[in-house]
Structure formats: C-alpha cells, structure tokens
Short mmCIF file of C-alpha atoms in Angstrom, two decimals:
data_model
loop_
_atom_site.label_atom_id
_atom_site.label_comp_id
_atom_site.label_asym_id
_atom_site.label_seq_id
_atom_site.Cartn_x
_atom_site.Cartn_y
_atom_site.Cartn_z
CA MET R 133 15.27 1.17 -38.90
CA LYS R 134 18.71 -0.49 -38.65
CA PHE R 135 20.29 2.23 -36.52
CA LEU R 136 17.61 1.85 -33.87
CA LEU R 137 19.09 -1.85 -33.28
CA ASN R 138 22.27 -0.31 -33.02
CA PRO R 139 23.61 -1.62 -29.42
CA PRO R 140 26.40 1.44 -29.11
CA LEU R 141 23.60 4.20 -30.55
CA ILE R 142 21.46 2.88 -28.11
CA ASN R 143 23.66 3.09 -25.22
CA LEU R 144 24.51 6.45 -26.14
CA LEU R 145 20.89 7.50 -26.67
CA VAL R 146 20.29 6.01 -23.22
CA PHE R 147 22.87 8.08 -21.61
CA LEU R 148 22.13 11.02 -23.40
CA THR R 149 18.28 10.31 -22.09
CA ALA R 150 19.81 10.22 -18.20
CA PHE R 151 22.05 13.17 -18.87
CA SER R 152 19.16 15.60 -20.19
CA SER R 153 16.96 14.06 -17.51
CA TYR R 154 19.81 15.25 -14.68
CA VAL R 155 20.04 18.46 -16.31
CA LEU R 156 16.12 18.94 -16.45
CA ASN R 157 15.82 18.10 -12.30
CA ALA R 158 18.51 20.59 -11.69
CA GLN R 159 17.34 23.57 -14.15
CA TYR R 160 13.00 22.53 -14.67
CA SER R 161 12.30 21.57 -11.00
CA THR R 162 10.47 25.11 -10.42
CA GLN R 163 8.79 24.64 -13.78
CA THR R 164 5.08 23.90 -13.68
CA SER R 165 3.17 24.40 -16.36
CA PRO R 166 2.23 21.70 -18.75
CA GLU R 167 2.94 23.18 -21.93
CA GLN R 168 6.13 23.58 -21.01
CA ALA R 169 6.75 20.04 -19.79
CA ARG R 170 5.62 18.58 -23.34
CA LYS R 171 7.64 21.47 -25.32
CA THR R 172 10.54 20.37 -23.48
CA PHE R 173 9.57 16.90 -24.38
CA LYS R 174 9.09 17.27 -27.92
CA GLN R 175 12.34 19.14 -28.18
CA LEU R 176 14.35 15.96 -26.08
CA TYR R 177 12.39 13.36 -28.08
CA ALA R 178 10.61 14.28 -31.27
CA ASP R 179 12.98 12.56 -33.35
CA ARG R 180 13.00 9.44 -31.10
CA LEU R 181 9.40 8.92 -31.62
CA ALA R 182 9.46 9.63 -35.24
CA ALA R 183 11.74 7.04 -35.38
CA VAL R 184 9.89 4.32 -33.43
CA THR R 185 6.66 5.58 -35.45
CA ARG R 186 8.81 4.21 -38.59
CA SER R 187 9.79 0.91 -37.23
CA VAL R 188 7.66 -1.70 -37.73
CA GLN R 189 9.32 -3.71 -34.69
CA PHE R 190 7.74 -3.68 -31.24
CA THR R 191 11.03 -3.73 -29.31
CA ASP R 192 11.62 -0.37 -30.64
CA ASP R 193 8.69 1.21 -28.93
CA LEU R 194 9.10 -1.28 -25.78
CA GLU R 195 12.94 0.39 -25.54
CA LEU R 196 11.75 3.69 -25.97
CA ALA R 197 9.08 3.30 -23.33
CA LYS R 198 11.77 1.72 -20.68
CA GLU R 199 13.85 5.08 -21.17
CA LEU R 200 10.86 7.39 -20.79
CA ILE R 201 9.74 5.69 -17.25
CA LEU R 202 13.59 5.44 -16.02
CA ALA R 203 13.72 9.52 -16.92
CA ALA R 204 10.20 10.15 -15.60
CA THR R 205 11.56 8.33 -12.04
CA GLN R 206 14.58 10.72 -12.39
CA SER R 207 12.23 13.59 -13.00
CA GLN R 208 10.53 13.96 -9.34
CA LYS R 209 10.71 17.50 -8.61
CA SER R 210 8.87 17.68 -11.79
CA PRO R 211 5.53 16.20 -11.77
CA GLN R 212 4.54 17.74 -14.65
CA PHE R 213 7.73 16.43 -17.04
CA ALA R 214 7.16 13.08 -15.32
CA HIS R 215 3.87 13.01 -16.51
CA VAL R 216 4.41 14.05 -19.98
CA LEU R 217 7.27 11.10 -19.74
CA ALA R 218 5.55 8.15 -18.17
CA SER R 219 2.00 9.23 -20.19
CA ASN R 220 4.17 8.71 -23.64
CA ALA R 221 5.58 5.36 -22.31
CA ALA R 222 2.46 4.22 -21.52
CA ILE R 223 1.24 4.75 -25.05
CA LEU R 224 3.94 3.23 -26.81
CA ALA R 225 4.29 -0.29 -24.00
CA SER R 226 0.41 -0.50 -24.88
CA LYS R 227 0.48 -1.05 -27.87
CA ASN R 228 1.41 -5.16 -27.83
CA PRO R 229 0.66 -7.27 -25.15
CA ALA R 230 4.22 -8.05 -24.29
CA GLY R 231 4.48 -4.09 -23.20
CA TYR R 232 1.11 -4.32 -21.36
CA GLN R 233 3.36 -4.69 -17.64
CA THR R 234 5.54 -2.16 -18.82
CA ALA R 235 2.66 0.58 -19.53
CA ALA R 236 1.44 -0.41 -16.37
CA GLN R 237 4.31 0.86 -14.86
CA ALA R 238 3.91 3.59 -16.13
CA TRP R 239 0.51 4.79 -15.52
CA HIS R 240 1.67 4.03 -11.87
CA ILE R 241 4.36 7.02 -12.40
CA VAL R 242 1.57 8.96 -14.22
CA ALA R 243 -1.33 8.72 -10.98
CA ASN R 244 1.65 9.81 -8.79
CA ALA R 245 2.63 12.65 -10.51
CA ASP R 246 -1.06 13.82 -10.53
CA PRO R 247 -2.73 12.80 -7.39
CA ALA R 248 -6.01 14.73 -8.49
CA ASN R 249 -6.59 11.82 -11.58
CA ALA R 250 -4.90 9.12 -9.91
CA LEU R 251 -7.86 6.87 -10.04
CA LYS R 252 -8.33 6.95 -13.54
CA TYR R 253 -4.25 5.92 -14.07
CA LYS R 254 -4.48 3.71 -11.24
CA ALA R 255 -7.39 1.77 -13.10
CA ALA R 256 -6.10 2.02 -17.06
CA ALA R 257 -2.85 0.20 -15.13
CA ALA R 258 -5.28 -2.24 -13.14
CA ASP R 259 -6.78 -3.00 -16.48
CA LEU R 260 -3.16 -3.57 -18.52
CA ILE R 261 -1.94 -6.16 -15.82
CA ARG R 262 -5.06 -8.16 -16.08
CA LYS R 263 -4.72 -8.09 -19.90
CA SER R 264 -1.25 -9.29 -19.21
CA TYR R 265 -2.24 -12.27 -17.51
CA ILE R 266 -5.16 -13.14 -20.46
CA HIS R 267 -2.10 -13.04 -22.94
CA ALA R 268 0.58 -14.78 -20.59
CA ARG R 269 1.70 -18.48 -20.83
CA ASP R 270 3.13 -20.34 -17.83
CA PRO R 271 4.42 -20.05 -15.59
CA GLU R 272 4.56 -16.42 -16.43
CA ARG R 273 0.57 -16.59 -15.70
CA THR R 274 0.50 -17.47 -12.42
CA ARG R 275 3.21 -14.87 -11.13
CA ILE R 276 1.51 -12.28 -13.41
CA ALA R 277 -2.09 -13.59 -11.15
CA SER R 278 -0.73 -12.09 -8.08
CA ASN R 279 0.45 -8.74 -9.46
CA VAL R 280 -3.88 -8.81 -10.99
CA ILE R 281 -5.23 -9.64 -7.45
CA ALA R 282 -2.74 -6.64 -5.72
CA ALA R 283 -3.42 -4.28 -8.01
CA TYR R 284 -7.62 -4.80 -8.53
CA SER R 285 -7.65 -4.98 -4.58
CA GLU R 286 -5.43 -1.69 -4.34
CA LEU R 287 -7.93 -0.13 -6.87
CA ALA R 288 -11.25 -1.20 -4.81
CA LYS R 289 -9.43 0.13 -1.81
CA LEU R 290 -9.12 3.49 -3.63
CA TYR R 291 -12.74 3.36 -4.67
CA LEU R 292 -13.78 2.79 -1.43
CA ASP R 293 -11.65 5.42 0.38
CA ASN R 294 -13.33 8.23 -2.43
CA LYS R 295 -16.90 6.49 -1.61
CA GLN R 296 -17.67 4.89 -5.22
CA TYR R 297 -18.96 2.07 -3.90
CA ALA R 298 -20.02 0.54 -7.19
CA GLN R 299 -16.65 0.75 -8.88
CA ALA R 300 -14.90 -0.70 -5.73
CA VAL R 301 -17.41 -3.57 -6.06
CA SER R 302 -16.62 -4.38 -9.31
CA ALA R 303 -12.70 -4.12 -8.89
CA TYR R 304 -13.23 -6.58 -5.93
CA GLN R 305 -15.20 -8.80 -8.19
CA VAL R 306 -12.29 -8.92 -10.47
CA ALA R 307 -9.77 -9.56 -7.56
CA TYR R 308 -11.67 -12.55 -5.97
CA ARG R 309 -12.31 -13.90 -9.18
CA GLN R 310 -8.70 -14.34 -10.26
CA ALA R 311 -7.78 -15.16 -6.52
CA LEU R 312 -10.27 -18.02 -6.94
CA ALA R 313 -8.74 -18.93 -10.04
CA VAL R 314 -5.31 -19.57 -8.95
CA LYS R 315 -6.44 -21.02 -5.73
CA SER R 316 -4.79 -18.35 -3.86
CA GLY R 317 -4.85 -18.66 -0.18
CA ILE R 318 -6.22 -14.67 -0.13
CA ALA R 319 -9.38 -15.43 -1.81
CA PRO R 320 -11.20 -15.55 1.87
CA PHE R 321 -9.99 -12.27 2.81
CA ILE R 322 -10.88 -10.41 -0.73
CA LYS R 323 -14.14 -11.94 -0.26
CA ARG R 324 -14.85 -10.56 2.89
CA ASN R 325 -13.79 -6.92 1.26
CA LEU R 326 -15.94 -7.52 -1.53
CA ASP R 327 -18.82 -8.36 1.18
CA THR R 328 -18.33 -4.65 2.41
CA ALA R 329 -18.35 -3.22 -0.91
CA VAL R 330 -21.51 -5.16 -1.45
CA ALA R 331 -22.85 -3.55 1.75
CA ALA R 332 -21.75 -0.01 0.95
CA LYS R 333 -22.97 0.23 -2.00
CA ARG R 334 -26.49 -0.70 -0.73
CA VAL R 335 -26.40 1.64 1.83
CA GLN R 336 -25.22 4.50 -0.73
CA ARG R 337 -28.51 4.02 -2.27
CA GLN R 338 -30.51 4.51 0.83
CA LEU R 339 -28.44 7.29 1.61
CA GLU R 340 -29.33 8.71 -1.70
CA ALA R 341 -33.14 8.06 -1.20
CA GLU R 342 -32.78 9.75 2.53
CA LYS R 343 -31.28 12.97 0.58
CA ASN R 344 -34.13 13.01 -1.48
CA LYS R 345 -36.36 13.61 1.41
CA LEU R 346 -34.46 16.01 3.00
CA LYS R 347 -33.99 18.04 -0.53
CA ARG R 348 -38.34 18.17 -0.54
CA ASN R 349 -38.39 18.77 3.32
CA PRO R 350 -35.55 20.21 4.99
CA ASN R 351 -36.62 20.09 8.32
CA ASP R 352 -37.50 16.46 7.79
CA ALA R 353 -36.37 15.00 11.23
CA ASN R 354 -36.70 11.08 10.49
CA ALA R 355 -34.75 11.65 7.31
CA ALA R 356 -32.17 12.88 9.14
CA LYS R 357 -32.41 10.37 11.94
CA GLN R 358 -31.84 7.78 9.49
CA LEU R 359 -29.25 9.64 7.46
CA ILE R 360 -27.53 9.82 11.52
CA HIS R 361 -28.05 5.83 11.36
CA LEU R 362 -26.63 4.74 8.08
CA TYR R 363 -23.54 7.31 8.31
CA LEU R 364 -22.67 6.50 11.58
CA VAL R 365 -23.51 2.35 12.14
CA GLU R 366 -23.54 1.00 8.79
CA LEU R 367 -20.71 2.96 7.07
CA ASP R 368 -18.66 3.39 10.27
CA ASP R 369 -18.18 7.39 9.14
CA PRO R 370 -19.10 9.55 12.27
CA GLN R 371 -18.31 12.74 10.97
CA SER R 372 -20.63 12.35 7.83
CA ALA R 373 -23.06 11.92 10.59
CA LEU R 374 -22.43 15.03 12.51
CA PRO R 375 -24.20 17.36 9.73
CA TYR R 376 -27.31 15.55 10.76
CA THR R 377 -27.65 15.88 14.47
CA ILE R 378 -28.75 19.45 14.04
CA ILE R 379 -31.52 18.87 12.32
CA ALA R 380 -32.64 16.10 13.82
CA THR R 381 -31.95 17.70 17.23
CA ASP R 382 -29.85 14.94 18.51
CA THR R 383 -27.60 16.99 20.97
CA SER R 384 -26.09 13.53 22.68
CA THR R 385 -24.85 11.96 18.83
CA ARG R 386 -23.86 15.15 18.34
CA ASN R 387 -21.42 15.29 21.71
CA ASN R 388 -20.60 11.78 21.28
CA ILE R 389 -19.54 12.18 17.67
CA ASN R 390 -17.13 15.71 18.73
CA LEU R 391 -15.69 12.92 21.47
CA THR R 392 -14.65 10.25 18.76
CA LYS R 393 -12.11 13.11 17.59
CA SER R 394 -10.32 13.36 20.77
CA LEU R 395 -6.96 11.49 21.51
CA LEU R 396 -7.87 8.56 23.84
CA THR R 397 -5.38 9.66 25.87
CA SER R 398 -6.95 12.89 26.49
CA LEU R 399 -10.37 11.48 27.76
CA THR R 400 -11.52 11.10 31.06
CA GLU R 401 -12.50 7.70 32.86
CA THR R 402 -15.95 8.64 32.29
CA GLN R 403 -15.58 9.75 28.94
CA ILE R 404 -14.14 6.55 27.49
CA ILE R 405 -16.93 4.54 29.49
CA GLN R 406 -19.73 7.14 27.82
CA LEU R 407 -18.57 6.10 24.38
CA ALA R 408 -17.84 2.70 25.19
CA ASP R 409 -21.61 2.23 26.17
CA TRP R 410 -22.63 4.59 22.87
CA ARG R 411 -20.88 2.44 20.38
CA LEU R 412 -22.47 -1.08 22.03
CA GLN R 413 -25.75 0.21 22.19
CA LEU R 414 -25.48 1.33 18.25
CA ALA R 415 -24.13 -2.45 17.82
CA SER R 416 -27.91 -2.95 18.46
CA THR R 417 -29.05 -1.55 15.87
CA ALA R 418 -26.75 -2.38 12.96
CA THR R 419 -28.82 -4.10 10.42
CA THR R 420 -25.19 -6.64 9.02
CA ASN R 421 -23.05 -8.40 10.48
CA ARG R 422 -20.03 -6.12 9.51
CA SER R 423 -21.54 -3.16 11.01
CA ARG R 424 -22.55 -4.98 13.86
CA ALA R 425 -18.77 -6.10 14.32
CA ALA R 426 -17.29 -2.55 13.70
CA MET R 427 -19.37 -1.09 16.74
CA LEU R 428 -18.43 -3.77 18.65
CA ILE R 429 -14.73 -3.47 18.24
CA HIS R 430 -15.26 0.29 18.62
CA ALA R 431 -16.38 -0.30 22.09
CA ASP R 432 -13.87 -3.00 23.15
CA LYS R 433 -11.44 -0.50 22.06
CA TYR R 434 -12.74 1.95 24.56
CA TYR R 435 -13.13 -0.53 27.28
CA THR R 436 -9.43 -1.98 26.67
CA HIS R 437 -8.49 1.19 27.19
CA PHE R 438 -10.61 1.99 30.34
CA LEU R 439 -9.11 -1.24 31.85
CA GLY R 440 -5.46 -0.09 31.06
CA LYS R 441 -5.71 3.07 32.75
CA GLY R 442 -6.16 1.25 35.90
CA SER R 443 -9.01 2.68 37.25
CA THR R 444 -9.41 2.41 41.27
CA ASN R 445 -13.00 1.93 40.97
CA ALA R 446 -13.85 -1.72 41.51
CA PHE R 447 -17.29 -1.36 40.67
CA LEU R 448 -16.50 0.56 36.93
CA ASN R 449 -13.77 -2.28 36.50
CA SER R 450 -16.26 -5.33 37.38
CA LYS R 451 -18.76 -3.88 34.75
CA VAL R 452 -16.12 -3.29 32.07
CA ARG R 453 -14.62 -6.70 32.27
CA LEU R 454 -18.46 -8.18 32.13
CA ALA R 455 -19.27 -6.34 28.88
CA ARG R 456 -16.15 -7.32 27.27
CA THR R 457 -16.82 -10.45 28.17
CA ARG R 458 -20.28 -10.54 25.58
CA ILE R 459 -18.42 -8.57 23.13
CA GLN R 460 -16.17 -11.62 22.51
CA LYS R 461 -19.10 -13.82 22.72
CA GLN R 462 -21.14 -11.86 20.12
CA LEU R 463 -17.98 -11.51 17.81
CA ALA R 464 -17.38 -15.37 18.03
CA ALA R 465 -21.15 -15.92 17.28
CA LEU R 466 -20.10 -13.60 14.52
CA GLN R 467 -17.22 -15.40 13.47
CA ILE R 468 -14.40 -12.54 14.44
CA ARG R 469 -12.18 -13.00 16.83
CA LEU R 470 -10.67 -10.25 18.60
CA LYS R 471 -6.48 -10.72 18.20
CA PRO R 472 -4.28 -9.25 20.85
CA PRO R 473 -2.68 -6.27 19.42
CA ILE R 474 1.02 -6.43 18.55
CA ASP R 475 3.44 -5.95 21.46
CA THR R 476 5.87 -3.41 20.00
CA SER R 477 7.65 -4.04 23.01
CA LYS R 478 9.47 -7.61 21.82
CA VAL R 479 10.80 -8.87 18.12
CA ILE R 480 8.87 -10.05 15.83
CA LYS R 481 10.31 -12.99 14.11
CA ILE R 482 9.21 -13.19 10.68
CA SER R 483 8.86 -17.08 9.95
CA LEU R 484 11.05 -18.37 6.95
CA ALA R 485 9.38 -21.67 7.37
CA GLY R 486 6.65 -21.36 4.48
CA LYS R 487 4.09 -19.81 6.87
CA ILE R 488 3.81 -16.20 5.32
CA TYR R 489 0.86 -16.32 3.00
CA PRO R 490 2.49 -16.93 -0.08
CA PHE R 491 1.24 -16.20 -3.28
CA GLN R 492 0.25 -19.47 -5.35
CA ASN R 493 3.72 -21.09 -6.79
CA ASN R 494 5.94 -17.92 -6.37
CA ALA R 495 6.95 -19.01 -2.52
CA ALA R 496 10.70 -19.80 -2.28
CA ALA R 497 12.16 -23.13 -1.79
CA VAL R 498 12.87 -24.09 1.80
CA ASP R 499 16.40 -25.81 2.61
CA ARG R 500 15.27 -27.75 5.74
CA SER R 501 18.79 -29.37 5.90
CA VAL R 502 19.99 -26.93 8.33
CA TYR R 503 18.05 -25.06 11.30
CA PRO R 504 16.93 -22.20 11.30
CA PRO R 505 15.83 -23.09 7.48
CA ILE R 506 16.72 -21.20 5.03
CA LEU R 507 14.95 -19.43 2.04
CA LEU R 508 16.11 -19.92 -1.52
CA PHE R 509 14.87 -17.45 -3.83
CA LYS R 510 16.56 -18.84 -6.84
CA LYS R 511 13.86 -19.05 -9.58
CA ASN R 512 10.29 -18.09 -11.36
CA ASN R 513 10.67 -14.75 -9.45
CA ALA R 514 10.07 -16.38 -5.71
CA HIS R 515 8.69 -13.59 -3.44
CA LEU R 516 7.06 -13.78 0.32
CA ILE R 517 4.34 -11.29 0.76
CA ILE R 518 2.61 -10.79 4.52
CA HIS R 519 -0.96 -9.75 4.08
CA ASN R 520 -1.09 -5.82 4.79
CA HIS R 521 -3.19 -6.20 7.78
CA ARG R 522 -0.69 -8.55 9.42
CA SER R 523 2.49 -6.41 8.41
CA PRO R 524 4.21 -4.99 11.62
CA PRO R 525 3.12 -1.50 12.25
CA VAL R 526 5.27 1.65 11.83
CA VAL R 527 3.53 4.69 12.74
CA ASN R 528 5.23 6.96 14.70
CA LYS R 529 7.70 3.88 15.77
CA THR R 530 11.12 3.60 15.59
CA PHE R 531 12.62 0.23 14.46
CA THR R 532 15.19 -2.30 13.08
CA VAL R 533 14.51 -4.77 10.36
CA THR R 534 17.55 -7.38 10.07
CA ALA R 535 18.31 -9.84 7.55
CA SER R 536 21.23 -12.54 6.88
CA ILE R 537 21.06 -13.34 2.81
CA LYS R 538 23.85 -14.61 0.36
CA PRO R 539 23.29 -13.00 -2.73
CA GLU R 540 23.18 -14.91 -6.15
CA SER R 541 22.07 -11.53 -7.69
CA SER R 542 23.79 -8.10 -7.68
CA ASN R 543 20.32 -6.10 -7.89
CA GLY R 544 17.03 -7.10 -5.71
CA VAL R 545 14.62 -6.10 -3.06
CA ILE R 546 16.08 -7.95 0.15
CA PHE R 547 12.48 -6.86 2.00
CA ALA R 548 10.12 -3.92 1.54
CA ARG R 549 6.79 -2.42 2.60
CA GLY R 550 4.82 0.21 1.04
CA GLY R 551 4.77 2.02 -1.96
CA VAL R 552 5.24 5.60 -3.52
CA HIS R 553 3.15 7.41 -0.88
CA ASP R 554 5.23 5.60 2.41
CA GLY R 555 7.34 3.06 3.06
CA TYR R 556 10.60 1.82 3.63
CA SER R 557 12.82 -0.98 1.68
CA LEU R 558 16.57 -2.26 1.95
CA TYR R 559 17.83 -3.77 -1.23
CA LEU R 560 21.05 -4.00 -3.42
CA ARG R 561 22.23 -2.32 -6.42
CA SER R 562 25.25 -3.08 -7.84
CA GLN R 563 26.37 -5.77 -5.02
CA SER R 564 25.89 -2.89 -2.73
CA PRO R 565 23.65 -2.67 0.57
CA ALA R 566 21.10 0.32 -0.54
CA ALA R 567 17.99 1.46 1.06
CA ALA R 568 14.99 3.99 0.57
CA VAL R 569 12.08 5.59 2.77
CA ARG R 570 9.31 7.40 1.78
CA ILE R 571 7.03 9.98 3.93
CA ASP R 572 4.48 11.96 2.53
CA ARG R 573 5.68 10.48 -1.14
CA LYS R 574 8.97 12.13 -0.65
CA LEU R 575 11.94 9.80 -1.38
CA TYR R 576 14.99 9.58 0.72
CA SER R 577 17.56 6.96 -0.28
CA LEU R 578 21.10 5.83 0.83
CA GLN R 579 23.33 3.95 -1.25
CA THR R 580 26.52 2.22 0.07
CA LYS R 581 30.12 1.34 -1.39
CA LYS R 582 30.33 -1.98 0.19
CA ILE R 583 30.54 -4.73 -2.36
CA LEU R 584 28.60 -7.47 -0.57
CA PRO R 585 30.35 -11.69 -1.04
CA LYS R 586 28.27 -14.23 -2.68
CA ASP R 587 29.88 -17.15 -0.79
CA LYS R 588 28.69 -16.34 2.10
CA PHE R 589 26.25 -14.89 4.29
CA SER R 590 26.28 -11.40 5.50
CA LYS R 591 24.24 -9.49 8.35
CA LEU R 592 22.21 -6.79 6.83
CA THR R 593 20.35 -4.16 8.61
CA LEU R 594 17.94 -1.24 8.31
CA LYS R 595 17.59 0.84 11.69
CA VAL R 596 14.64 3.69 12.11
CA THR R 597 15.69 6.05 14.81
CA LYS R 598 13.97 8.53 16.76
CA ASP R 599 16.43 11.55 15.79
CA PRO R 600 14.41 10.89 13.23
CA SER R 601 17.11 8.83 10.69
CA PHE R 602 17.45 5.93 8.91
CA GLU R 603 20.74 4.21 8.65
CA ILE R 604 22.10 0.49 7.03
CA TYR R 605 24.33 -1.58 8.93
CA LEU R 606 26.64 -4.27 7.81
CA ASP R 607 27.58 -7.01 10.23
CA ASP R 608 26.84 -4.22 12.86
CA LYS R 609 28.91 -1.75 11.14
CA LEU R 610 27.37 1.44 10.29
CA LEU R 611 27.62 2.14 6.63
CA ALA R 612 25.12 4.85 6.09
CA GLN R 613 22.81 7.19 7.53
CA ARG R 614 20.46 9.97 6.54
CA GLN R 615 18.02 12.27 8.31
CA LEU R 616 14.24 11.95 7.73
CA PRO R 617 11.66 14.63 8.15
CA SER R 618 9.80 12.73 10.89
CA LEU R 619 8.95 8.98 11.41
CA PHE R 620 6.17 7.61 9.15
CA ARG R 621 2.73 9.40 9.92
CA VAL R 622 0.49 6.37 8.25
CA GLU R 623 0.62 2.97 7.67
CA PRO R 624 2.34 2.27 4.43
CA THR R 625 -0.71 0.29 2.12
CA GLN R 626 0.95 -2.29 0.47
CA ALA R 627 1.92 -5.47 2.60
CA PHE R 628 5.18 -6.17 3.65
CA GLN R 629 7.36 -8.59 1.11
CA ILE R 630 10.73 -10.41 1.09
CA ALA R 631 12.39 -10.82 -2.01
CA SER R 632 10.47 -8.05 -4.07
CA ASP R 633 8.97 -4.95 -4.42
CA THR R 634 5.27 -5.27 -6.60
CA ILE R 635 3.19 -2.92 -7.79
CA ASN R 636 4.63 0.53 -7.03
CA ALA R 637 8.35 0.40 -6.07
CA VAL R 638 9.20 2.51 -2.65
CA GLY R 639 12.62 3.21 -4.08
CA SER R 640 13.98 4.50 -7.20
CA TYR R 641 14.19 0.93 -8.77
CA THR R 642 11.83 -0.59 -11.18
CA SER R 643 9.09 -2.81 -9.47
CA PRO R 644 9.38 -5.73 -8.89
CA ASN R 645 13.36 -5.55 -8.62
CA HIS R 646 13.49 -9.62 -7.40
CA PHE R 647 16.29 -10.66 -4.99
CA THR R 648 17.54 -13.86 -5.90
CA GLY R 649 19.62 -16.04 -3.62
CA GLU R 650 19.52 -17.10 0.12
CA ILE R 651 17.64 -15.72 3.32
CA LYS R 652 18.30 -17.42 6.61
CA SER R 653 16.44 -15.03 9.03
CA LEU R 654 14.93 -12.11 9.16
CA THR R 655 13.53 -9.95 12.32
CA LEU R 656 11.92 -7.02 13.12
CA THR R 657 12.65 -4.88 16.59
CA TYR R 658 10.74 -2.29 17.78
CA HIS R 659 12.90 0.41 20.06
CA LYS R 660 12.01 1.31 23.81
#
C-alpha cells in the first residue's frame, strides 16, 4: 500500500492520532465502559487497521503499533481505552520477531491498565522478550539478555507475592538459565531466589495436605499446629498463621502475632524482648537454612531496636548483646552476614568506577585519564544497574540526587528507579531537563525549557522535599517544581539505573530511553 509508506501522510496520521488522544483524555476520562472504549477505537482506527491488514510489509504493522502505544501512554485517564489501544498494538507487533519487544512494551501497558489481570499480561510480555532474544543476533542479543533476566525475575516475584509458587519457580528458572548463559554477575542472587521459590513450593504442598486434614476434622489441633509452623516459620507469613491459633488454642502465639502488627516505636522494652526471644525460639524449629535465617534476622531486628532505645537495664543490655553475638555466628555459619542499615544521615556516593554490578557487556566505558573517572555512555546502549536490594531506600524520605553530565543525545534517561507503580527519574527531552515521579501508579511530570549545552558538563539535580514536592535544578538554580500527594509509601520494585530506564518506564517516554554522553559524578543525599 503506497500511501502507508508516504512520509508526509505518516506524519499527518501521527498528528491526528496524538490529537485524537488529547481530545479523548479531556472528554473520555470519565468513561469506564469497555464496549465504549472498543467503539471509540474502531471509529478512530478501523481504516488504518484495514490498510495495514492489506499491506504485506510488517513495517506498516510495527509503525501503527508504535503509534497506538504512544496514544495509550497519552490516555492514562482512561484505562479502558489505553487497554484497547495497547492490546491492539501488541497483536500487531507480535506478527514478526522484529516487533516482539514492542509487543512486550504494549502488554506492560495493558497490565497497568488492568491490574486484576496484570500477571497474565506481564507473563505474555516476558515470553515475547525471551522470544526476541532467541531471534536476535549479537551485539543486540546480549542487550536483550538483560531484559529477559529482569522480566522473568520481576514476573517470578509477582508470582511469589500471589502465592503461585510453581509458576514462580518456572520463571526464576528461566531467569537463572539466562543469567548463566551470559555469565551475568547476578546469577548467584537469582539462584538464591530460585531456591526460596522451590522451598515455598514444597511448603505449599505441605499446606494443602494439612488443610485437607482440617477439612476432614475441623478440630484437628495437630494439623492446626503444623499450619501455624508452616506459615509462621517456613513462609514467614504470621498473618496467615493467625486463624489457626484458635483451633490449636495457642494463645501465646496469637498474642505475639498481633504484636508484630504494631509499629516498633510503639512497643515497650518488655514487648520488644518478648518478640525477639520468640523469633529466636522459632529459628530453632526451622527446617531449612532460608527459614532459619529469616527468623534469626527478625530476632536481630528486635534486639537491635532494643539497644537503640538506650535502656538503663544493664542486665537486659548484656543479655541482648550476647544474643546478637550468637545470632551473627549462626548467620555466619549459614553464609549470611548482617549488613548495617544504610546511614540516611550521610551522602551516598554511587561509584562510577565500574563497581555497580553492570549487566554483561552493557557497562559503560570508563575514562580513567581524569579523576574522578568519567563514564562514557556511547555505544551498545550502555547503562549501569544497581541491584534493587542495594538501591538506596526512599520510603518516607526526602532526598537529592545530583549528576554532572555532558550529553551527546537530545533525549535519554540520566538516572531512574522504579516503574509504573512507584518511582522517580531525571531525563532529557528535546535537550531540556525533565523529571517524573510516580506514587501509587499516578504520574507527576516536570518539563523545563532550558537547553543544555553539549560541549560542557552541567550539574543537574532532582530533589524530593518534605512539602511534599519535587524540583529540578540546573547548576544549583531552580528550574521547575511540582507538588506531590505524599512522599514514597513503598519502595520502588525496579533497580536504580544509570543511563536507561528498562522494562517499565517511570515517565511518559518509551523504555529504555538510553542516554548517550558522559557522566562524571552521581550522588544521593538524604535530607535531615
């Protein structure tokens, strides 16, 4: 179809698509009917779909899929319409391996628009990313490998959260095999998660067996005690254990579980010691190293909090210090070392010397002719990732992240953490600084008009303040500010990234939105 390949016509259609999306955002935002969403989609895109269907070139399908994705991201006030747009985009892009990654991006948008079925759509996205890897060639193949690992690790975590342990094991196995194939440094970390999922799957079978006993005899105290142990110790899920304490007439355990729901700061010294001793006793009943370590870490948390309260009871202080020493020895035997919590009163200097656990072959080059070293993000979509368990915490915190950059590209993410649920990012759009913050899925964006020079370094800062609000600074001068409904209430689930925002983008840009240029410093400072 010749008109589909005509650039002026394509540009006109892109404009009409964006304009219609704008009108829909303003007028359709209150509509919730799926039928109305499908009807509106048909009115806007029926002719385009028919033309693409007649065309034999996949590039036409892919072009329309990308336009639909753009329209979906601009229709956030109408999840039903975003769902229809993105699902059609996924179907179009899935026709050819060249479109698998675009289709995966579309399914992620559908998942965000339909949280009740998010797992199904995220599984479809992960499968497409894996298929994209199979069909890709080097060096693109190596880059996609990191996306496969991240997608299946995220999927496995979602399965675990939904207590679908068999599916979690399968997803972690894919991620682990992929990590081994590319010799990724995070393979041991994924293996530990896989072992956890395998143990949870085994415990799930035991749970089903004990629950069947209770079905046959609702007063079976022994079955209830086994369920308490499995939930409380093996799965570290005290709330699920709570109902069975009534059948087992276990008042002590019921009281302790209820205490665990209280804030640490609201507990008395006696209650803190009580919970610590209880967790320590539970550790002795654990059947796996993983569950034993979990109970020991809980006990250490309570003991540490007790010492932090500055008790004047010399006997209890001595007892607690001795207990902590024993816990650390036991954890050391399990090859687990307790790390001190991140000191949020200090500046965290994020290393730019290659110690950030980059994915294989995606690390930036390092210019060591100057000090401190400068990271060069110039080829093969170079980016760096700090694993999520090492990323600086942000819940209920105010903080500043500052980067010194010299861009070569007009667009690209300087740093980001999180995704479409919660997160923050600082990026360039049309050579101007921009920022995005997501809290409880809602996106808050800032766009400045200041054009950054490409021939020298600029100091860019993203600040989250206690107002709460977030601000963009250039060379310590405020460029833009926007209010937020609250500080972060949960930790973002995706890792801190430099020069990209992979999998699920925080902002309204298309993932991964790689940055090209140089970065010579990056610091995160918590506010007092």
